[in-house]
């Protein structure tokens, strides 16, 4: 007799979705560009890669080069964003992302990403994914994840209380930001598993979205 696993069910009024590592697998280009940056600055590439996921570039640089003036980080970040936007080689959807986004049509949801508008547009297009109607990008916030500002802004734009939102994230910085915003977090992928999300999925094929009574959202997560 085969044991059956009971799915996890979460209810929410809105979903807030990270992009890189959550909807889009951009690890190939992130590795290429940040390892080149690490080499230029005499830093260990493996150590740099432990820091950069989920944050805006300038915030990663501030951690990695603590003595460098922030003005240089902002300028360097602008150059790197242009580099990343031009390089979409190897950018693909996370398995299940297209179907997941399609199932959210008509339900409250927003993209909350550390990428700016050009980069998020380029990566979503390269992965063949539809952009959510509500987007909170790097231009929209004054502080990078792990600060909760982006998620709180997303909730406010959707008119939903933070406690009624569920965040989908893959990185340490993103999971911390979601928690700090008072939201539940579904971790996506192996990286997320190290940072204690409320629920962990390998990819988005494990998530089924159902409309609930009164405009709510019911998430059925296969375990």
XYZ file of C-alpha atoms in Angstrom:
223
model
C 0.000 0.000 0.000
C 1.399 3.385 -1.049
C 1.251 6.213 1.473
C -0.395 9.403 0.221
C 1.042 12.782 1.057
C -1.453 15.414 2.151
C -0.930 18.706 0.282
C -0.311 21.950 2.136
C -3.109 24.488 1.683
C -2.572 28.242 2.161
C -5.212 30.925 1.751
C -4.411 34.512 0.840
C -5.906 37.639 -0.662
C -2.854 38.411 -2.843
C 0.392 36.843 -4.048
C 3.681 38.746 -4.337
C 6.148 37.140 -6.735
C 9.897 37.553 -6.960
C 11.321 37.111 -10.482
C 14.882 35.722 -10.608
C 15.006 32.184 -9.247
C 11.240 32.191 -8.660
C 9.637 32.720 -12.079
C 12.770 32.973 -14.224
C 15.972 30.945 -14.048
C 18.649 33.549 -14.789
C 21.436 31.844 -12.830
C 23.630 31.400 -15.941
C 23.834 35.132 -16.703
C 24.025 36.141 -13.017
C 26.998 33.788 -12.590
C 28.736 35.089 -15.720
C 28.397 38.766 -14.878
C 29.048 38.635 -11.139
C 32.057 36.318 -11.471
C 33.560 38.757 -13.986
C 32.889 41.567 -11.517
C 34.509 39.537 -8.700
C 37.610 38.951 -10.807
C 37.917 42.658 -11.612
C 37.875 43.441 -7.885
C 40.118 40.591 -6.719
C 37.299 38.822 -4.860
C 36.537 35.121 -4.608
C 33.750 34.305 -7.075
C 32.192 31.616 -4.887
C 31.968 33.994 -1.926
C 30.460 36.720 -4.119
C 27.763 34.327 -5.396
C 26.693 33.630 -1.803
C 25.753 37.320 -1.416
C 24.287 38.578 -4.685
C 21.027 36.626 -5.113
C 17.904 38.634 -4.325
C 19.586 41.989 -3.685
C 19.976 45.024 -5.884
C 23.518 45.178 -7.217
C 24.573 48.250 -5.250
C 23.482 46.569 -1.990
C 25.565 43.476 -2.790
C 28.553 45.662 -3.628
C 28.209 47.522 -0.320
C 28.488 44.220 1.547
C 31.370 42.938 -0.581
C 33.360 46.208 -0.722
C 32.428 47.897 2.574
C 35.044 50.632 2.285
C 34.005 51.784 -1.193
C 31.900 54.981 -1.481
C 28.242 54.287 -2.285
C 28.433 56.637 -5.281
C 30.808 54.145 -6.922
C 28.447 51.278 -6.117
C 25.507 53.081 -7.733
C 27.558 53.850 -10.846
C 28.873 50.279 -11.035
C 25.357 48.943 -10.523
C 24.029 50.990 -13.464
C 26.724 49.540 -15.730
C 25.985 46.011 -14.553
C 22.223 46.410 -15.069
C 22.887 47.414 -18.690
C 25.184 44.368 -19.073
C 22.587 42.033 -17.577
C 19.758 43.459 -19.707
C 21.781 42.828 -22.880
C 22.653 39.238 -21.898
C 19.684 36.850 -21.848
C 21.598 33.785 -23.015
C 20.394 30.843 -20.931
C 17.454 32.704 -19.346
C 14.571 30.202 -19.127
C 11.331 29.894 -17.145
C 11.218 28.035 -13.847
C 9.245 24.834 -14.573
C 5.530 25.538 -14.175
C 5.925 29.342 -14.214
C 3.848 29.964 -17.344
C 0.932 27.840 -16.117
C 1.209 29.365 -12.632
C 0.984 32.918 -13.983
C -1.913 31.969 -16.267
C -3.804 30.599 -13.257
C -3.461 34.004 -11.538
C -5.341 35.905 -14.231
C -8.056 37.952 -12.524
C -6.606 37.333 -9.046
C -4.609 39.947 -7.078
C -0.884 39.464 -7.629
C 2.230 41.551 -8.267
C 5.830 41.149 -9.349
C 8.252 42.387 -6.661
C 11.781 42.267 -8.049
C 15.199 43.761 -7.357
C 15.630 44.154 -11.132
C 14.793 47.454 -12.810
C 12.133 47.821 -15.521
C 14.433 47.166 -18.537
C 16.013 44.085 -16.919
C 12.757 42.589 -15.651
C 11.112 43.206 -19.043
C 14.025 41.566 -20.893
C 14.177 38.512 -18.641
C 10.424 37.865 -18.528
C 10.315 38.164 -22.335
C 13.325 35.851 -22.768
C 11.576 33.279 -20.578
C 8.327 33.695 -22.536
C 6.373 34.848 -19.482
C 3.582 37.421 -19.218
C 4.312 40.423 -16.995
C 1.875 40.865 -14.084
C -0.124 44.074 -14.321
C 1.285 45.348 -11.013
C 5.080 45.515 -10.774
C 7.360 46.801 -8.015
C 10.867 47.163 -9.471
C 14.178 48.684 -8.375
C 12.983 52.137 -9.462
C 9.981 51.877 -7.106
C 11.861 51.502 -3.819
C 14.484 53.298 -1.771
C 15.875 50.153 -0.123
C 16.844 46.751 -1.505
C 15.706 43.398 -0.161
C 16.156 42.197 2.618
C 14.361 45.450 3.484
C 10.597 44.732 3.298
C 9.774 47.970 1.432
C 9.139 46.291 -1.932
C 6.725 43.702 -0.560
C 4.907 46.279 1.572
C 4.569 48.515 -1.484
C 3.223 45.602 -3.530
C 0.608 44.838 -0.875
C -0.379 48.513 -0.690
C -0.752 48.796 -4.477
C -3.057 45.771 -4.426
C -4.969 47.151 -1.426
C -4.297 44.048 0.673
C -3.030 43.845 4.254
C 0.494 42.356 4.543
C -0.746 39.466 6.695
C -3.101 38.462 3.858
C -0.272 38.164 1.313
C 1.836 35.145 0.406
C 5.315 35.777 -1.021
C 7.068 33.469 -3.516
C 10.859 33.763 -3.166
C 14.105 31.867 -3.724
C 16.827 33.865 -1.945
C 17.895 34.558 1.625
C 17.409 38.307 1.129
C 13.950 37.842 -0.373
C 12.736 35.401 2.258
C 13.940 37.738 5.012
C 12.178 40.663 3.306
C 8.910 38.737 3.113
C 9.106 37.726 6.751
C 9.968 41.263 7.841
C 6.872 42.455 5.957
C 4.754 40.102 8.093
C 3.960 37.779 5.194
C 4.051 34.018 4.736
C 6.698 32.776 2.307
C 6.694 29.932 -0.202
C 10.311 29.116 -1.019
C 11.062 28.047 -4.600
C 14.066 25.847 -5.389
C 17.016 24.403 -3.514
C 18.488 27.801 -2.555
C 15.320 28.707 -0.650
C 15.497 25.540 1.435
C 18.473 26.866 3.404
C 16.518 29.872 4.689
C 13.438 28.400 6.357
C 10.450 29.437 4.238
C 7.006 28.475 5.542
C 6.602 26.017 2.657
C 9.235 24.793 0.168
C 8.661 23.630 -3.413
C 11.154 22.367 -5.963
C 9.425 24.406 -8.678
C 6.034 25.892 -9.531
C 4.597 22.645 -10.916
C 3.870 21.751 -7.277
C 1.536 24.745 -6.824
C -2.123 24.799 -7.831
C -4.037 28.083 -7.626
C -7.763 28.163 -6.969
C -10.093 31.136 -6.613
C -11.675 31.137 -3.146
C -14.935 32.669 -1.973
C -14.986 36.440 -1.632
C -12.084 37.053 -4.019
C -9.533 35.099 -2.022
C -6.834 32.741 -3.302
C -6.369 29.123 -2.272
C -2.921 27.600 -2.839
C -2.750 23.807 -2.926
C 0.902 22.783 -2.651
C 1.896 19.203 -3.384
C 4.542 17.910 -0.976
